[in-house]
PDB file of C-alpha atoms in Angstrom:
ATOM      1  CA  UNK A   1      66.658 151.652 106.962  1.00 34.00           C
ATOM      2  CA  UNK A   2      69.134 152.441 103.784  1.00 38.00           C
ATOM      3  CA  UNK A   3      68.647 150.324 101.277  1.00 37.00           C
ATOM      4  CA  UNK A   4      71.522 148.921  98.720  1.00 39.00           C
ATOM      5  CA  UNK A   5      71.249 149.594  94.814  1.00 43.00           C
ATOM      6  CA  UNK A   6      70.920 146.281  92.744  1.00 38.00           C
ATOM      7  CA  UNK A   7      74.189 147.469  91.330  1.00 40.00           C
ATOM      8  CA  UNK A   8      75.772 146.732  94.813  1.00 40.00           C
ATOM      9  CA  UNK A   9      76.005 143.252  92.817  1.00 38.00           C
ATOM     10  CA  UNK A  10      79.698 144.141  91.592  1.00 37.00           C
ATOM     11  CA  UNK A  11      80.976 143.475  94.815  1.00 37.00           C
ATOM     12  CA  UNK A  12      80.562 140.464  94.395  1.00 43.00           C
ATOM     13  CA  UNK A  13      84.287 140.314  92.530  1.00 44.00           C
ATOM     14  CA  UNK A  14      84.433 136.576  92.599  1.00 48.00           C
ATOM     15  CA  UNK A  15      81.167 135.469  91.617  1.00 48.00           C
ATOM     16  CA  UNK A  16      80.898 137.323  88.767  1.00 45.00           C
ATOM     17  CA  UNK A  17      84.749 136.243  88.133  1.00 43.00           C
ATOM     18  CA  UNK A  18      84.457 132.782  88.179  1.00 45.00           C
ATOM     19  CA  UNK A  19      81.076 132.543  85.937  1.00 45.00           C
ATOM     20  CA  UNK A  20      83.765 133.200  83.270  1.00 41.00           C
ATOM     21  CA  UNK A  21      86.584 131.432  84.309  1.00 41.00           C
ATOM     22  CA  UNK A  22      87.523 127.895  84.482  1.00 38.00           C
ATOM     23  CA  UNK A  23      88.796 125.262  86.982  1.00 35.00           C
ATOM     24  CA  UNK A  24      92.019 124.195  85.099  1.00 36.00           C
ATOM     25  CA  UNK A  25      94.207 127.218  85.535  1.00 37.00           C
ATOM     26  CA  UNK A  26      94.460 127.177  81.928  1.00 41.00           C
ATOM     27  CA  UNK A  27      92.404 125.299  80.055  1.00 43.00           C
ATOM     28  CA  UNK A  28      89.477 127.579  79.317  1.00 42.00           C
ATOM     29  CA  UNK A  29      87.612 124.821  77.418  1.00 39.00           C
ATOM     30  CA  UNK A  30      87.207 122.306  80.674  1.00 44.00           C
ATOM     31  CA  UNK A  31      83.535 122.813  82.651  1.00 42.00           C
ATOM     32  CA  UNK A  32      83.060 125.898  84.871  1.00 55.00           C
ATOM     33  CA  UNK A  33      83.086 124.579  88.849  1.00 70.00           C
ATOM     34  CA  UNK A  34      80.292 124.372  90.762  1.00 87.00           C
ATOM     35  CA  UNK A  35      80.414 127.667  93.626  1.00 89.00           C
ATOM     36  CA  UNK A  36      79.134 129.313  96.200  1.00 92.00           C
ATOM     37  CA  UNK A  37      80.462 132.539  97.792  1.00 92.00           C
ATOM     38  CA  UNK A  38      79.851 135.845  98.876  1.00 91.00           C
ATOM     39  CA  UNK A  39      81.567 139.573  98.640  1.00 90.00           C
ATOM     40  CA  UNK A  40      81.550 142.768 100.511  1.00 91.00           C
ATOM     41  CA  UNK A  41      82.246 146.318  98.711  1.00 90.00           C
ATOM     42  CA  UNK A  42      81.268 149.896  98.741  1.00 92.00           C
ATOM     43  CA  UNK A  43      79.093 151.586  96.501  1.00 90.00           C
ATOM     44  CA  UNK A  44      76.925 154.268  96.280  1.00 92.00           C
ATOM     45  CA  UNK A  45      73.204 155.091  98.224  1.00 92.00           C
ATOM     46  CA  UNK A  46      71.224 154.813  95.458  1.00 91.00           C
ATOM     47  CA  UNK A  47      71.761 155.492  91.668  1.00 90.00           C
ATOM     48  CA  UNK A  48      72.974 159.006  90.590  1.00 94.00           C
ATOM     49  CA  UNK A  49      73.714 159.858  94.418  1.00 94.00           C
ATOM     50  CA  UNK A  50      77.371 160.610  96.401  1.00 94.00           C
ATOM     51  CA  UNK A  51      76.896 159.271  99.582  1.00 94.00           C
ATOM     52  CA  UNK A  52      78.240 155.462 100.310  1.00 93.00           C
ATOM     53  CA  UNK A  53      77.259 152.354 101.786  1.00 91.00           C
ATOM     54  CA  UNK A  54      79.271 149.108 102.580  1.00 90.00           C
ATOM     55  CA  UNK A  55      77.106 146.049 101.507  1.00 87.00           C
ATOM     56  CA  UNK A  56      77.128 142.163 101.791  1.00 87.00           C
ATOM     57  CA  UNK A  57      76.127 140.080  99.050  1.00 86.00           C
ATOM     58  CA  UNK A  58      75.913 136.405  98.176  1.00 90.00           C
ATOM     59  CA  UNK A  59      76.852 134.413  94.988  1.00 89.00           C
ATOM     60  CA  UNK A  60      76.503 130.560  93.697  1.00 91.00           C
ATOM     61  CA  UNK A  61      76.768 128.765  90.216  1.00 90.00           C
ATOM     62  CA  UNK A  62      75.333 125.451  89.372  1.00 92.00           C
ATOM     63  CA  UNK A  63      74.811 123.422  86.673  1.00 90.00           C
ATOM     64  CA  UNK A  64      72.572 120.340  87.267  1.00 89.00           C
ATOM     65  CA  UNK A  65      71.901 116.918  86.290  1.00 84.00           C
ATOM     66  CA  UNK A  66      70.011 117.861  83.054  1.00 84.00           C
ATOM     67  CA  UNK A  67      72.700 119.966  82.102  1.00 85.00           C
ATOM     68  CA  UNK A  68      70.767 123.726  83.120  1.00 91.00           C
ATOM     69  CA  UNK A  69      72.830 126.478  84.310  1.00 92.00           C
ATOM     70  CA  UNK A  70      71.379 128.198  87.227  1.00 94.00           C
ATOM     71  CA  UNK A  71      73.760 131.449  88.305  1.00 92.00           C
ATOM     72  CA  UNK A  72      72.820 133.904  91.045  1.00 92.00           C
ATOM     73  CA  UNK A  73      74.896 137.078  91.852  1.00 87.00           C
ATOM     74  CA  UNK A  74      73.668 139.081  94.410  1.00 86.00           C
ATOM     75  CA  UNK A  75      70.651 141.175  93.466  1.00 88.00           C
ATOM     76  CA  UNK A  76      70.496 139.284  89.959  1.00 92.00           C
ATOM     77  CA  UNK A  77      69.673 135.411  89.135  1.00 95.00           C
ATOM     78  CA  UNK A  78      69.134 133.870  85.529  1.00 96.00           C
ATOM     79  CA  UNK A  79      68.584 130.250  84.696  1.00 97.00           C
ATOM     80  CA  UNK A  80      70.094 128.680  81.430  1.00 96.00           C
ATOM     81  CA  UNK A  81      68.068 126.314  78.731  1.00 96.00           C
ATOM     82  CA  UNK A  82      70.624 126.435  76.595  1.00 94.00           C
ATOM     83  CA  UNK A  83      74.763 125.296  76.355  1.00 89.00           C
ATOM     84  CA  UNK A  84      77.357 126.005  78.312  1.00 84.00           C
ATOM     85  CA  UNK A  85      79.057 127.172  75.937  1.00 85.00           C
ATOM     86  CA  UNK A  86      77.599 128.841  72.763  1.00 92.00           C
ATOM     87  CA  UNK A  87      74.082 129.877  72.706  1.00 95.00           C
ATOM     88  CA  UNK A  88      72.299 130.590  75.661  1.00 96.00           C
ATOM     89  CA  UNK A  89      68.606 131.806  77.060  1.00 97.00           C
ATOM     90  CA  UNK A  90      66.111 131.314  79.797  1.00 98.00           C
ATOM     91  CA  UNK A  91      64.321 133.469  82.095  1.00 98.00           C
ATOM     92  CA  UNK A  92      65.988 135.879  84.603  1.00 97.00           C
ATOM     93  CA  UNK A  93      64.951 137.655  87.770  1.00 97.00           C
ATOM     94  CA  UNK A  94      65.985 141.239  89.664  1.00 94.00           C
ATOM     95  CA  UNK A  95      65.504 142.503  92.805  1.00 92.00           C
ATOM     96  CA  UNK A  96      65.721 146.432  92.362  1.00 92.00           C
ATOM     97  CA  UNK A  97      66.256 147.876  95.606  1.00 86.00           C
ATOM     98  CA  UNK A  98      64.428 151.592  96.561  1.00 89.00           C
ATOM     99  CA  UNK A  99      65.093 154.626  97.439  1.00 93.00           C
ATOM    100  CA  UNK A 100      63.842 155.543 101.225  1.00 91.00           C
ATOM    101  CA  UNK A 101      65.322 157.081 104.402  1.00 91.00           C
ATOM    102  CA  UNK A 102      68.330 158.130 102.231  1.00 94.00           C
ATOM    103  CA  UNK A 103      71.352 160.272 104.133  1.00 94.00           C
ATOM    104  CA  UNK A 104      70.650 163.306 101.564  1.00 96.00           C
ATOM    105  CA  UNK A 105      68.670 165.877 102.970  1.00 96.00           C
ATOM    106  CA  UNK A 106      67.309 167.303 100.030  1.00 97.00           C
ATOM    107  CA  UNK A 107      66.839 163.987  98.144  1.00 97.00           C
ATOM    108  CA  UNK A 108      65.127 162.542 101.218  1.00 96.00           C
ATOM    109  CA  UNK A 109      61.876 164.767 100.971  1.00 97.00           C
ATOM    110  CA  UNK A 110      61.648 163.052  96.894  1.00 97.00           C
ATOM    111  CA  UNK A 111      59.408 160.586  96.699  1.00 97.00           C
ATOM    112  CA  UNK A 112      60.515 157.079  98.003  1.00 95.00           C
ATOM    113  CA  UNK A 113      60.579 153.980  95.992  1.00 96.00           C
ATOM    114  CA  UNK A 114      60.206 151.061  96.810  1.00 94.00           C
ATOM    115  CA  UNK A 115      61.837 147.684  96.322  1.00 91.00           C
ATOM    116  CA  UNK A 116      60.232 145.589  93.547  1.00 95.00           C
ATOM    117  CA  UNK A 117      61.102 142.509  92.067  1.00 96.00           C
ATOM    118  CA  UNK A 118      61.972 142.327  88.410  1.00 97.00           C
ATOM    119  CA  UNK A 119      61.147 139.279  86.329  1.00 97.00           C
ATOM    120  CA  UNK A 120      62.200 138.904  82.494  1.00 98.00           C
ATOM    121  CA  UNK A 121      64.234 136.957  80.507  1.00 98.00           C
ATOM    122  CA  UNK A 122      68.230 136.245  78.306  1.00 98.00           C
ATOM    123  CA  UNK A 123      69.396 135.669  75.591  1.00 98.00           C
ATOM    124  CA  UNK A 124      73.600 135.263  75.141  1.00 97.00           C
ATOM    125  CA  UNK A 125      76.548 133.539  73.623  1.00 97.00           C
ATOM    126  CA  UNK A 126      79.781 132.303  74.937  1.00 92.00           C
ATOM    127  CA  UNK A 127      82.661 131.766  73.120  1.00 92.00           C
ATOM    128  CA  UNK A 128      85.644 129.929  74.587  1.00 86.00           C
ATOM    129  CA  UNK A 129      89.185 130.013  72.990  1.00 84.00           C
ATOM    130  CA  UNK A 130      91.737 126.842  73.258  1.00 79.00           C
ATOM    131  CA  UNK A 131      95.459 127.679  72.169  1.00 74.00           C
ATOM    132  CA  UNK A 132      98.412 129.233  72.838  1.00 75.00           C
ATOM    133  CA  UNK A 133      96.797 132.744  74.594  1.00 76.00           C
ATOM    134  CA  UNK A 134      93.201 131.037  75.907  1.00 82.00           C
ATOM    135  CA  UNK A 135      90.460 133.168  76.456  1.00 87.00           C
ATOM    136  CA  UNK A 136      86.511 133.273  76.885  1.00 88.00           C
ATOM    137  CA  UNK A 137      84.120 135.941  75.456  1.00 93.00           C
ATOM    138  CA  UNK A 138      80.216 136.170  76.619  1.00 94.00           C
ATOM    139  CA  UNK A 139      77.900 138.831  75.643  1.00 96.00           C
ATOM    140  CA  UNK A 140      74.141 138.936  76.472  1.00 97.00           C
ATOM    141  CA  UNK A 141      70.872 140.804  75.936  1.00 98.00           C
ATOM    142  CA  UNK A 142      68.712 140.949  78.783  1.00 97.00           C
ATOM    143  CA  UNK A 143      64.881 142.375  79.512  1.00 98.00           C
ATOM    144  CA  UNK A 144      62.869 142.855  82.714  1.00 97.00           C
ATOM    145  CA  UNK A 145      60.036 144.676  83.872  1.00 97.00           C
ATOM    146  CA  UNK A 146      58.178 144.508  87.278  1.00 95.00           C
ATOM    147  CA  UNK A 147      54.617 144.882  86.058  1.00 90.00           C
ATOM    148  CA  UNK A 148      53.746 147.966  86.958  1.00 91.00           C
ATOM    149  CA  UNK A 149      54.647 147.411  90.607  1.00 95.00           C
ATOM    150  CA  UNK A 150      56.991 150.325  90.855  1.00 96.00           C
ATOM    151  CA  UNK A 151      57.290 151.737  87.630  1.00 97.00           C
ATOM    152  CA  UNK A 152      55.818 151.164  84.075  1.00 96.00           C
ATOM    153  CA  UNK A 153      57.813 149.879  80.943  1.00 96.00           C
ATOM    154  CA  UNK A 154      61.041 148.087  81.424  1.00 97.00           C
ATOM    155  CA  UNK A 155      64.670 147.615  81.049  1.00 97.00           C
ATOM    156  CA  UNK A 156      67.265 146.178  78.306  1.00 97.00           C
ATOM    157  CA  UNK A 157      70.914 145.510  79.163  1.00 97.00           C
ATOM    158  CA  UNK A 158      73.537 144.583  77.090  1.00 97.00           C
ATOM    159  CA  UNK A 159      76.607 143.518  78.655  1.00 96.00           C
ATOM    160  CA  UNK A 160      79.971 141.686  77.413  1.00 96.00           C
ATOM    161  CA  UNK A 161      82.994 140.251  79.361  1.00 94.00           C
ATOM    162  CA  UNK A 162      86.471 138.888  78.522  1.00 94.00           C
ATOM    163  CA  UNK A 163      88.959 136.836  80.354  1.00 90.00           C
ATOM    164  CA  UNK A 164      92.321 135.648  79.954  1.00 89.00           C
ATOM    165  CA  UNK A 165      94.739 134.179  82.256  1.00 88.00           C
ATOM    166  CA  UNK A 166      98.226 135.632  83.126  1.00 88.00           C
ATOM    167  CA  UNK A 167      99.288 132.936  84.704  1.00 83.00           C
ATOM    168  CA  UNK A 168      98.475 129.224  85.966  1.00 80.00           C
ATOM    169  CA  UNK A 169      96.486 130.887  89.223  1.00 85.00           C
ATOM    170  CA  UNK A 170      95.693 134.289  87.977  1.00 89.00           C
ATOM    171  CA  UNK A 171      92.872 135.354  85.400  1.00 88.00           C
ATOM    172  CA  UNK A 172      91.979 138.927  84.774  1.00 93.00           C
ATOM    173  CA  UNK A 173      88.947 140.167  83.124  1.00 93.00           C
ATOM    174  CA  UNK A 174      86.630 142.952  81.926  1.00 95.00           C
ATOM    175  CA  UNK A 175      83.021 144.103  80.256  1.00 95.00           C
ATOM    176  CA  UNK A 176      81.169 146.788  78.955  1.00 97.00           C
ATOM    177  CA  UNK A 177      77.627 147.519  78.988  1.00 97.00           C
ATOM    178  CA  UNK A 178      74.769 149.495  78.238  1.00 97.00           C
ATOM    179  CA  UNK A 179      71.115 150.012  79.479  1.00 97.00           C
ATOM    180  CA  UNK A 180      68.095 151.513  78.084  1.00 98.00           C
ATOM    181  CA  UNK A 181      64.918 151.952  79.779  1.00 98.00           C
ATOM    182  CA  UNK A 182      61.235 153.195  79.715  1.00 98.00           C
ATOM    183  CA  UNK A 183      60.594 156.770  80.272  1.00 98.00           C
ATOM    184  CA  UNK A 184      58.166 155.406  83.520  1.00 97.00           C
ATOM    185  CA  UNK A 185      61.638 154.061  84.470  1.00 97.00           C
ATOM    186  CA  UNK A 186      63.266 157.250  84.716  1.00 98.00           C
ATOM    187  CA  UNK A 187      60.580 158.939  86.027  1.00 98.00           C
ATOM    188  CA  UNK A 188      60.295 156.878  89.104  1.00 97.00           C
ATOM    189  CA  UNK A 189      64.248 157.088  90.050  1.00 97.00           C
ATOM    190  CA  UNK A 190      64.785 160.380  88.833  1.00 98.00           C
ATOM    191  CA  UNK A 191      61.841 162.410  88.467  1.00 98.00           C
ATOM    192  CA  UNK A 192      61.044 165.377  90.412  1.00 98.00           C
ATOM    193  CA  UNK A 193      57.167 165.690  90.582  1.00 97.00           C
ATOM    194  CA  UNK A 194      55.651 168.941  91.648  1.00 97.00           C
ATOM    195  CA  UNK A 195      54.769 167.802  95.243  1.00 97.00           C
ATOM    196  CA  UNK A 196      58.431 166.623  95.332  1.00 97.00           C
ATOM    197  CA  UNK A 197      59.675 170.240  94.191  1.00 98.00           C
ATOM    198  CA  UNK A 198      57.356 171.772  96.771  1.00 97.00           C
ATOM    199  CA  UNK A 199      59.114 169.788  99.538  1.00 97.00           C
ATOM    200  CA  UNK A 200      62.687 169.862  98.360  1.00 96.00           C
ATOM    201  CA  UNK A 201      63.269 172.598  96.536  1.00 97.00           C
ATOM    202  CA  UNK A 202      64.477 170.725  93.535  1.00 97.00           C
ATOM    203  CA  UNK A 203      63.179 171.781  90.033  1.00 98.00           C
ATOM    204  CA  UNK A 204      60.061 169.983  88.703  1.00 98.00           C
ATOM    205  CA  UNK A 205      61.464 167.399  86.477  1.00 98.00           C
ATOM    206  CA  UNK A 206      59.977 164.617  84.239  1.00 98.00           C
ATOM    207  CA  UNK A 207      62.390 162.219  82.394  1.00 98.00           C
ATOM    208  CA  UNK A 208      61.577 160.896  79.301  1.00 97.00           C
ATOM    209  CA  UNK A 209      62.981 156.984  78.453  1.00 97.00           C
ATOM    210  CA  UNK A 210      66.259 156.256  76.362  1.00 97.00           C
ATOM    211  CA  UNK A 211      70.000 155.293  77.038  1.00 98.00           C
ATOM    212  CA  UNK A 212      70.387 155.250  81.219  1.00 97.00           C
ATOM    213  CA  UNK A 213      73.978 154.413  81.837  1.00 97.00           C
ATOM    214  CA  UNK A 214      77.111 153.128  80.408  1.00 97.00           C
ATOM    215  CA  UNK A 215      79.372 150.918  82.257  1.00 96.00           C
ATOM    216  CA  UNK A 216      82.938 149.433  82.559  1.00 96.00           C
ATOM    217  CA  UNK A 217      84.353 147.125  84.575  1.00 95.00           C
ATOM    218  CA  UNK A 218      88.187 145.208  85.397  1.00 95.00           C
ATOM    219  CA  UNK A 219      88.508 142.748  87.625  1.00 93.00           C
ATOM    220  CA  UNK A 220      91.065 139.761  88.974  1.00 92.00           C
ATOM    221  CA  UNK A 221      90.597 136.147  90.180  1.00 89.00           C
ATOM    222  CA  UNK A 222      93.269 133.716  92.007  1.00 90.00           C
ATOM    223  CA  UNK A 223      92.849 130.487  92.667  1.00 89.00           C
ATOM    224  CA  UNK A 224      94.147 129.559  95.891  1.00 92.00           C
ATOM    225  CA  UNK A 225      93.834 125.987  95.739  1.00 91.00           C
ATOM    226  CA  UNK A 226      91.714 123.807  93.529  1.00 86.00           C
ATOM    227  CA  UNK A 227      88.886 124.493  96.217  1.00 90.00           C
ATOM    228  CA  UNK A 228      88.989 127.879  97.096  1.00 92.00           C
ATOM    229  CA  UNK A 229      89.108 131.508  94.711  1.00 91.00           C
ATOM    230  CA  UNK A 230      89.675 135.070  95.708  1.00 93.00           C
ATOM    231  CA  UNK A 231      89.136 137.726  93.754  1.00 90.00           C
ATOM    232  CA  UNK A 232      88.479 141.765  93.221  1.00 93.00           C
ATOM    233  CA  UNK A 233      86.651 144.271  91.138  1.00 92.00           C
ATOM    234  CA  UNK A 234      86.350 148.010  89.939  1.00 94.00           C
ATOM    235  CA  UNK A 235      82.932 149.046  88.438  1.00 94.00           C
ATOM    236  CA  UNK A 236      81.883 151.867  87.036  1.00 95.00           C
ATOM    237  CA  UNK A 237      78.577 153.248  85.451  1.00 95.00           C
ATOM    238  CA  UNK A 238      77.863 156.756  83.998  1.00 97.00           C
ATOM    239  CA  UNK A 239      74.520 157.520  84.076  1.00 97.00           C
ATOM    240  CA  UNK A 240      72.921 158.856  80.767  1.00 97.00           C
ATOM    241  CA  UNK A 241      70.082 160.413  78.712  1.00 97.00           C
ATOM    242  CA  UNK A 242      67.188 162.009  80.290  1.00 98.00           C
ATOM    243  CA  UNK A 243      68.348 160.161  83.809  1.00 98.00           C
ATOM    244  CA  UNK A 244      71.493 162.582  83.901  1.00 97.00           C
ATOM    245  CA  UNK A 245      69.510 165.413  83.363  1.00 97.00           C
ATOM    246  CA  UNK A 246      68.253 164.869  86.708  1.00 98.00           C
ATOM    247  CA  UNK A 247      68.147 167.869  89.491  1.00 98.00           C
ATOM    248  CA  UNK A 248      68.716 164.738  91.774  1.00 98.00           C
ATOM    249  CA  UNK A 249      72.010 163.625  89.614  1.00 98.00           C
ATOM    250  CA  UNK A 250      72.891 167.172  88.429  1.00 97.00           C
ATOM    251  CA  UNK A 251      72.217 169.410  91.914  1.00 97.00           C
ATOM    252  CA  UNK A 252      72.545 166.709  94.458  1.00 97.00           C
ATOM    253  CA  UNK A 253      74.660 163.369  93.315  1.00 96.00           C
ATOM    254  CA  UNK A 254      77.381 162.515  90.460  1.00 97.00           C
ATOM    255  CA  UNK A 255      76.836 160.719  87.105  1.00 97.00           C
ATOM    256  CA  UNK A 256      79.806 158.738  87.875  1.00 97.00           C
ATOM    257  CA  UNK A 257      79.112 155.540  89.884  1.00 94.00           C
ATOM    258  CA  UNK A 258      82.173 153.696  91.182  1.00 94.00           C
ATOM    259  CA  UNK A 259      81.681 150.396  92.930  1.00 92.00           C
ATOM    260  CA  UNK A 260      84.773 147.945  93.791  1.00 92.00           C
ATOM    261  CA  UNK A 261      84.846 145.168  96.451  1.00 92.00           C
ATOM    262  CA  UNK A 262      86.446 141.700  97.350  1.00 92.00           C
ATOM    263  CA  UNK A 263      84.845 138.459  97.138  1.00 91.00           C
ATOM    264  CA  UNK A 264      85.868 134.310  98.111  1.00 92.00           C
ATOM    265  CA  UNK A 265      83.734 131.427  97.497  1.00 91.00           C
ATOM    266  CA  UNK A 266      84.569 127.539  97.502  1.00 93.00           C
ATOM    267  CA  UNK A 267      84.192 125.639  93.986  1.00 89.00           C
ATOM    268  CA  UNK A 268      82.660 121.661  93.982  1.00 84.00           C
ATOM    269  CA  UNK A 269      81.602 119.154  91.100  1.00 72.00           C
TER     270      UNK A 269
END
């Protein structure tokens, strides 16, 4: 069975939306709804390949009666100790999806990986503007590692978002972002060991750890009614470092990763 990358997560265009927007079509300052939802989009088979795969994925913000901010987005869920708005933290979980039965020929005689769960934890602000042009800013730190499950070491992201409305119904938005991981990282999802060489006929390679990727992304939310939000998203990632080095990226895939997709989901108090 092909399995989805845990970057399939930005087709979820609404979900990740509406944890920045607001219910009030303008008033960024008023408390985020309540939301659960889902997306479909196309991305690619696994990181650094070509090939692509159409995926489902869910979504759903709450905030509950102690006033804790639980957000899950696909592949990705965190849960907030802190405000709202302003600082935030708590722990945060990943699933990482593998790398087995993949289309590529070549790439399917390197080693599989498997799925493994991530666990770590957040830290963040979020700023929210109230005047005449309204906007909110959010930028967060985040570290996970799966214990040695599937690889050794772990991963930091740092990502940051924007939105601002362009009209009473219509928001538009975008982030950029970086990762860094261990050198075990890289060696499990882009290494070429010699047993791998010896069956593909890929050069032996062995990634050291560093900057992994780069992204972007731009995306737009509508509110259809004060239930109901559609939206859509573009998102890109260029892998980096040692990772792009890869005989797997270099001979076989693309360091440029382009997923978009469409998402709805229903907001409640």
């Amino acid at each position: 069975m092909k399995t989805m990358r845990g970057e399939i997560l930005g087709a979820v265009a609404l979900c990740a939306a509406i944890r920045s927007v607001e219910a009030s079509p303008i008033d960024l300052s008023n408390a985020l709804p309540n939301f659960i939802g889902g997306g479909i989009g196309s991305t690619t088979e696994y990181a650094g390949g070509k090939d692509r795969i159409v995926g489902v994925v869910p979504g759903m913000r709450y905030v509950t009666s102690g006033g804790h901010l639980l957000e899950w987005y696909g592949t990705y869920a965190q849960y907030n100790f802190g405000d709202l708005a302003g600082f935030q933290w708590g722990p945060a979980l990943a699933l990482r999806l593998g790398r087995r039965n993949v289309d590529d020929p070549v790439v399917s005689q390197v080693h599989s990986v498997d799925t493994t769960l991530e666990g770590g934890g957040f830290v963040g602000y979020e700023y929210s503007h109230v005047g005449d042009i309204p906007y909110r800013l959010r930028g967060e730190v985040t570290v996970v590692t799966n214990a040695d499950a599937v690889y050794s070491g772990a991963r930091i992201s740092l990502n940051t978002s924007a939105w601002f409305p362009i009209h009473q119904r219509m928001f538009v938005g975008g982030g950029l972002g970086a990762t860094w991981v261990s050198a075990g990282f890289n060696e499990t999802y882009y290494g070429v060991t010699a047993e791998d060489a010896a069956r593909s006929g890929l050069p032996v390679y062995t990634p050291g750890g560093g900057l992994n990727q780069v992204t972007g992304w731009l995306a737009a939310i509508y509110q259809i009614n004060p239930s109901w939000y559609a939206g859509a998203m573009i998102y890109y990632q260029r892998i980096s470092g040692d990772a792009a080095g890869s005989p797997i990226v270099t001979q076989r895939g693309t360091r440029n990763q382009l997923t978009y997709g469409v998402g709805i989901a229903y907001a409640f108090r």
